Tab-separated table of C-alpha atoms in Angstrom:
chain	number	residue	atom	x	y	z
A	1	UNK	CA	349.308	77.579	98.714
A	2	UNK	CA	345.621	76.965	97.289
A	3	UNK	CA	343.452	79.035	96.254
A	4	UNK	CA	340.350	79.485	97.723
A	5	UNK	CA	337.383	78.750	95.098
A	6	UNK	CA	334.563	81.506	94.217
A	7	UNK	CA	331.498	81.212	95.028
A	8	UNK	CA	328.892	81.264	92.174
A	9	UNK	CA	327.455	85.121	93.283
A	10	UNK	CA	330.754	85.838	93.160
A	11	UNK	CA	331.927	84.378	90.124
A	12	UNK	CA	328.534	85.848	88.846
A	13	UNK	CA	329.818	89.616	89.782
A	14	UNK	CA	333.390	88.907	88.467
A	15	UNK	CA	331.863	88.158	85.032
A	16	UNK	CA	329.818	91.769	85.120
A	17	UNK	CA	332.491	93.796	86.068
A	18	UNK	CA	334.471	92.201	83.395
A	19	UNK	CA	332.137	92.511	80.964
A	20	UNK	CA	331.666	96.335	82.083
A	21	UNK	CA	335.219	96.659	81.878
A	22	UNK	CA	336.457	95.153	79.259
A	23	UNK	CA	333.484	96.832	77.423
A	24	UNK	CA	334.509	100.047	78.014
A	25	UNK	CA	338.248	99.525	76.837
A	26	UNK	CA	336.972	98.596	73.627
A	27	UNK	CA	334.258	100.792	73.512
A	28	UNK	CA	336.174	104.011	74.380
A	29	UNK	CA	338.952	104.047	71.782
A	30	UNK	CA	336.506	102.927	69.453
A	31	UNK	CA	334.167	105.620	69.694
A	32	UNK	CA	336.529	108.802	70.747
A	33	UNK	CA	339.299	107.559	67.907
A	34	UNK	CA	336.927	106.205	65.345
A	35	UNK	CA	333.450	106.402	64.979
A	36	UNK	CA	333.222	109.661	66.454
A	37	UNK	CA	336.627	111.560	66.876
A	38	UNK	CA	336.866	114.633	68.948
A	39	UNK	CA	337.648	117.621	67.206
A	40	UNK	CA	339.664	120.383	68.482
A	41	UNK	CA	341.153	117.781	70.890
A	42	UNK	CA	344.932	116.168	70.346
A	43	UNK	CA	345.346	112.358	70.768
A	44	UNK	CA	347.438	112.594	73.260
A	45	UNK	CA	344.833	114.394	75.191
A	46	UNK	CA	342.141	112.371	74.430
A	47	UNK	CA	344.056	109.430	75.564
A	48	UNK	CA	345.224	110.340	79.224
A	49	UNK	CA	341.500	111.647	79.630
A	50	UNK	CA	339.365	108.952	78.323
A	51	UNK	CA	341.689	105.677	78.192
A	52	UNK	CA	344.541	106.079	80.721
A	53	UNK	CA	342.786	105.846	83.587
A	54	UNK	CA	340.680	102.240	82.395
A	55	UNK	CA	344.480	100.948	82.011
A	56	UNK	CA	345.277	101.725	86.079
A	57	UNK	CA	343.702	99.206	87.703
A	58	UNK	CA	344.410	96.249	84.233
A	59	UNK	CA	347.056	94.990	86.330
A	60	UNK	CA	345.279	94.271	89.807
A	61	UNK	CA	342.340	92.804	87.436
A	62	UNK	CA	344.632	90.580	85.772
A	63	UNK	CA	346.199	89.708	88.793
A	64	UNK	CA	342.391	88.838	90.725
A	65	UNK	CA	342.901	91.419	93.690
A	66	UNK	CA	339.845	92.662	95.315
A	67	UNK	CA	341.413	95.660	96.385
A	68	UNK	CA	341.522	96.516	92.951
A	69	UNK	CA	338.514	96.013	91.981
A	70	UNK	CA	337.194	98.241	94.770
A	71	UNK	CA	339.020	101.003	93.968
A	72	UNK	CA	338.554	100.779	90.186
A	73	UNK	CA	334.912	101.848	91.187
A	74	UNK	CA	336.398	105.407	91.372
A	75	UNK	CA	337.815	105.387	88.043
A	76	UNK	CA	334.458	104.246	86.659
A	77	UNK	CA	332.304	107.262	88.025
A	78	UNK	CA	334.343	109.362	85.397
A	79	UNK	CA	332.685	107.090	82.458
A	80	UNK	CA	329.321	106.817	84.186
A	81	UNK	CA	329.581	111.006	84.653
A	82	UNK	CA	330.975	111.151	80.969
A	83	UNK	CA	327.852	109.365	79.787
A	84	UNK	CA	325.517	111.320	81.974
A	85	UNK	CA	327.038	114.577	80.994
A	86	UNK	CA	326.224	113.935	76.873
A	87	UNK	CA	322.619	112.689	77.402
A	88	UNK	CA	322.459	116.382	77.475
A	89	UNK	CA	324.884	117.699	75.421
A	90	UNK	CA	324.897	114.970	72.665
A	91	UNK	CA	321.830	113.268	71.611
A	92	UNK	CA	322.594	112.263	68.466
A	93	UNK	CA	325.508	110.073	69.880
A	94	UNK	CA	322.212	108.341	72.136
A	95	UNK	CA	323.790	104.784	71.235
A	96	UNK	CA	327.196	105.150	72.090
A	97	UNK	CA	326.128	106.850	75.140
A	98	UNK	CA	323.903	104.528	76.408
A	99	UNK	CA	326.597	101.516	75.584
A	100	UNK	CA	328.752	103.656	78.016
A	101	UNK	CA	326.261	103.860	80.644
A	102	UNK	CA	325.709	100.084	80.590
A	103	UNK	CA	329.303	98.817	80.696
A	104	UNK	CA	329.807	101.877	83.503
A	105	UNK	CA	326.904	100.409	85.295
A	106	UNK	CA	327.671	96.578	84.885
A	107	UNK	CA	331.482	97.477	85.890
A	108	UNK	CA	330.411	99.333	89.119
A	109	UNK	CA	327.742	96.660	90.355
A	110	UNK	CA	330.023	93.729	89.455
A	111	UNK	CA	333.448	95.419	91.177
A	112	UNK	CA	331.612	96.473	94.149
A	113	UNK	CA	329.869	93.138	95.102
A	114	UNK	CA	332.701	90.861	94.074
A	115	UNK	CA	335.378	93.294	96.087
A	116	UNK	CA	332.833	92.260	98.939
A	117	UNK	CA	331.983	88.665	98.246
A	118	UNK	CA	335.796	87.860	97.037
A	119	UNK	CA	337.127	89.844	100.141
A	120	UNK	CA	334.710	87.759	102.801
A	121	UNK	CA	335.737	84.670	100.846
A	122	UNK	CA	339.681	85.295	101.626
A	123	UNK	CA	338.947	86.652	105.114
A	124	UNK	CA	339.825	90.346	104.005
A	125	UNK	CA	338.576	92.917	106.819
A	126	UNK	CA	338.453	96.616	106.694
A	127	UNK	CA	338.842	98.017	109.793
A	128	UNK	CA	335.834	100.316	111.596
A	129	UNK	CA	336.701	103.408	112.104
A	130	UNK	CA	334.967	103.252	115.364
A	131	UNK	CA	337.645	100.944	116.693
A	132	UNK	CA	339.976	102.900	115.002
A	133	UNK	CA	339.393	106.252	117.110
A	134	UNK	CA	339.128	104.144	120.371
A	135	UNK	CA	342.441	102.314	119.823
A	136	UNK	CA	344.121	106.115	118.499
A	137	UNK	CA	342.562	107.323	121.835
A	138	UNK	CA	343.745	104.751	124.488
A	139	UNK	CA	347.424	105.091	123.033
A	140	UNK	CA	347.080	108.931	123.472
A	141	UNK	CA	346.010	108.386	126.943
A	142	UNK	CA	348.420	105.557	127.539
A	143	UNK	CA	351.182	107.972	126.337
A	144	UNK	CA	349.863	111.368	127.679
A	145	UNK	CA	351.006	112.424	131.356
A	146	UNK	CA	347.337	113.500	133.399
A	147	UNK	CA	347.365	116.697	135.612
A	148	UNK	CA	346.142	115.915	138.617
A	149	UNK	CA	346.659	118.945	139.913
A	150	UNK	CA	343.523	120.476	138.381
Protein backbone atom coordinates (compact mmCIF):
# COMPACT_ATOMS: atom_id res chain seq x y z
CA UNK A 1 0.00 0.00 0.00
CA UNK A 2 1.38 3.71 -0.60
CA UNK A 3 1.12 6.31 1.19
CA UNK A 4 -0.51 9.20 0.18
CA UNK A 5 1.99 12.35 0.22
CA UNK A 6 1.22 15.68 2.37
CA UNK A 7 0.54 18.51 1.06
CA UNK A 8 2.85 21.48 1.96
CA UNK A 9 -0.13 23.34 4.36
CA UNK A 10 -0.26 20.26 5.73
CA UNK A 11 3.15 19.32 6.25
CA UNK A 12 3.34 23.06 7.39
CA UNK A 13 0.67 22.28 10.38
CA UNK A 14 2.31 18.87 11.19
CA UNK A 15 5.57 20.74 11.93
CA UNK A 16 3.56 23.31 14.49
CA UNK A 17 1.82 20.89 16.31
CA UNK A 18 5.02 19.09 16.70
CA UNK A 19 6.84 21.77 17.66
CA UNK A 20 3.91 22.69 20.24
CA UNK A 21 4.07 19.31 21.37
CA UNK A 22 7.14 18.23 21.66
CA UNK A 23 7.73 21.68 23.34
CA UNK A 24 5.62 21.11 25.98
CA UNK A 25 7.05 17.55 26.92
CA UNK A 26 10.23 19.11 27.45
CA UNK A 27 9.08 22.13 28.78
CA UNK A 28 6.77 20.66 31.47
CA UNK A 29 9.10 18.34 33.38
CA UNK A 30 11.57 20.88 33.06
CA UNK A 31 9.88 23.57 34.71
CA UNK A 32 7.45 21.63 37.38
CA UNK A 33 10.64 19.13 38.32
CA UNK A 34 13.43 21.60 37.94
CA UNK A 35 13.49 25.08 37.54
CA UNK A 36 10.55 25.62 39.51
CA UNK A 37 9.36 22.54 41.63
CA UNK A 38 6.02 22.51 43.26
CA UNK A 39 6.01 22.49 46.80
CA UNK A 40 3.59 20.78 48.93
CA UNK A 41 2.92 18.56 45.87
CA UNK A 42 4.37 14.68 45.59
CA UNK A 43 5.98 13.60 42.26
CA UNK A 44 3.81 11.23 41.67
CA UNK A 45 1.12 13.79 41.68
CA UNK A 46 2.70 16.19 39.77
CA UNK A 47 3.31 13.68 37.15
CA UNK A 48 -0.24 12.16 36.36
CA UNK A 49 -1.42 15.95 36.46
CA UNK A 50 0.99 17.78 34.38
CA UNK A 51 2.88 15.00 32.18
CA UNK A 52 0.63 11.91 31.88
CA UNK A 53 -1.78 13.17 29.90
CA UNK A 54 1.00 14.81 26.99
CA UNK A 55 2.15 10.95 26.91
CA UNK A 56 -1.70 9.70 25.73
CA UNK A 57 -1.87 10.60 22.46
CA UNK A 58 2.65 9.93 21.83
CA UNK A 59 1.61 6.84 20.30
CA UNK A 60 -1.08 7.95 17.60
CA UNK A 61 1.58 10.92 16.91
CA UNK A 62 4.24 8.56 16.34
CA UNK A 63 2.16 6.45 14.45
CA UNK A 64 0.79 9.75 11.95
CA UNK A 65 -3.05 9.24 12.77
CA UNK A 66 -5.21 12.18 12.37
CA UNK A 67 -7.60 10.99 14.70
CA UNK A 68 -5.09 11.52 17.14
CA UNK A 69 -4.13 14.51 16.55
CA UNK A 70 -7.72 15.76 16.77
CA UNK A 71 -8.37 14.54 19.89
CA UNK A 72 -5.03 15.51 21.46
CA UNK A 73 -6.59 19.10 21.09
CA UNK A 74 -8.51 18.20 24.32
CA UNK A 75 -5.58 17.30 26.25
CA UNK A 76 -3.95 20.59 25.25
CA UNK A 77 -6.76 22.98 26.66
CA UNK A 78 -5.50 21.72 30.16
CA UNK A 79 -1.88 23.39 29.34
CA UNK A 80 -3.37 26.38 27.53
CA UNK A 81 -5.90 26.74 30.89
CA UNK A 82 -2.76 25.94 33.13
CA UNK A 83 -0.96 28.87 31.54
CA UNK A 84 -3.94 31.15 31.61
CA UNK A 85 -4.70 30.34 35.16
CA UNK A 86 -0.87 31.63 36.48
CA UNK A 87 -0.84 34.86 34.40
CA UNK A 88 -2.80 35.61 37.44
CA UNK A 89 -1.61 33.76 40.08
CA UNK A 90 2.15 33.70 39.14
CA UNK A 91 3.79 36.57 37.57
CA UNK A 92 7.04 36.12 38.44
CA UNK A 93 7.07 32.71 36.52
CA UNK A 94 5.88 35.32 33.24
CA UNK A 95 8.55 33.33 31.02
CA UNK A 96 7.77 29.94 31.64
CA UNK A 97 4.24 30.82 31.34
CA UNK A 98 4.25 32.43 28.28
CA UNK A 99 6.61 29.43 26.72
CA UNK A 100 3.52 27.32 27.79
CA UNK A 101 1.06 29.40 26.13
CA UNK A 102 3.01 29.33 22.86
CA UNK A 103 3.72 25.60 22.51
CA UNK A 104 -0.23 25.20 23.81
CA UNK A 105 -1.14 27.53 21.07
CA UNK A 106 1.21 26.22 18.20
CA UNK A 107 0.05 22.50 19.28
CA UNK A 108 -3.72 23.38 19.03
CA UNK A 109 -3.52 25.37 15.59
CA UNK A 110 -1.15 22.80 14.05
CA UNK A 111 -3.35 19.48 15.36
CA UNK A 112 -6.52 21.01 14.39
CA UNK A 113 -5.70 22.03 10.74
CA UNK A 114 -3.53 19.04 9.93
CA UNK A 115 -6.39 16.53 11.56
CA UNK A 116 -8.41 18.43 8.74
CA UNK A 117 -6.01 18.78 5.87
CA UNK A 118 -4.40 15.10 6.60
CA UNK A 119 -8.03 13.68 7.03
CA UNK A 120 -9.34 15.31 3.44
CA UNK A 121 -6.04 14.09 2.02
CA UNK A 122 -6.86 10.23 3.01
CA UNK A 123 -10.58 10.66 2.28
CA UNK A 124 -11.48 10.56 6.12
CA UNK A 125 -15.27 11.79 6.64
CA UNK A 126 -17.06 12.53 9.79
CA UNK A 127 -20.42 11.93 9.53
CA UNK A 128 -23.27 14.97 9.93
CA UNK A 129 -25.25 14.56 12.48
CA UNK A 130 -28.04 15.75 10.37
CA UNK A 131 -27.89 12.57 8.34
CA UNK A 132 -27.34 10.86 11.32
CA UNK A 133 -30.89 11.66 12.98
CA UNK A 134 -32.62 11.11 9.54
CA UNK A 135 -31.07 7.65 8.98
CA UNK A 136 -31.81 6.83 13.20
CA UNK A 137 -35.36 8.06 12.24
CA UNK A 138 -36.27 6.10 9.01
CA UNK A 139 -35.03 2.78 10.80
CA UNK A 140 -37.39 3.67 13.75
CA UNK A 141 -40.14 4.12 11.35
CA UNK A 142 -39.10 1.22 9.19
CA UNK A 143 -39.19 -0.90 12.41
CA UNK A 144 -42.13 0.74 14.33
CA UNK A 145 -45.78 -0.74 13.65
CA UNK A 146 -48.24 2.72 12.76
CA UNK A 147 -51.77 2.89 14.38
CA UNK A 148 -54.00 3.52 11.97
CA UNK A 149 -56.64 3.32 14.00
CA UNK A 150 -56.25 6.85 15.37
Amino acid sequence: MSQIPKKTVTKRFQASALIGYVGLLILMPLWLFVLAPRGGYSTGFVFAVYILPLLLPLKGIIQDKPYTYAWANFIVLIYFTHGLTLLWVSPQEMLLILLELFFATCMFIGCTYYARHRGQELGLKIRKLKQDLADEKAAYEQDSPRDEEK
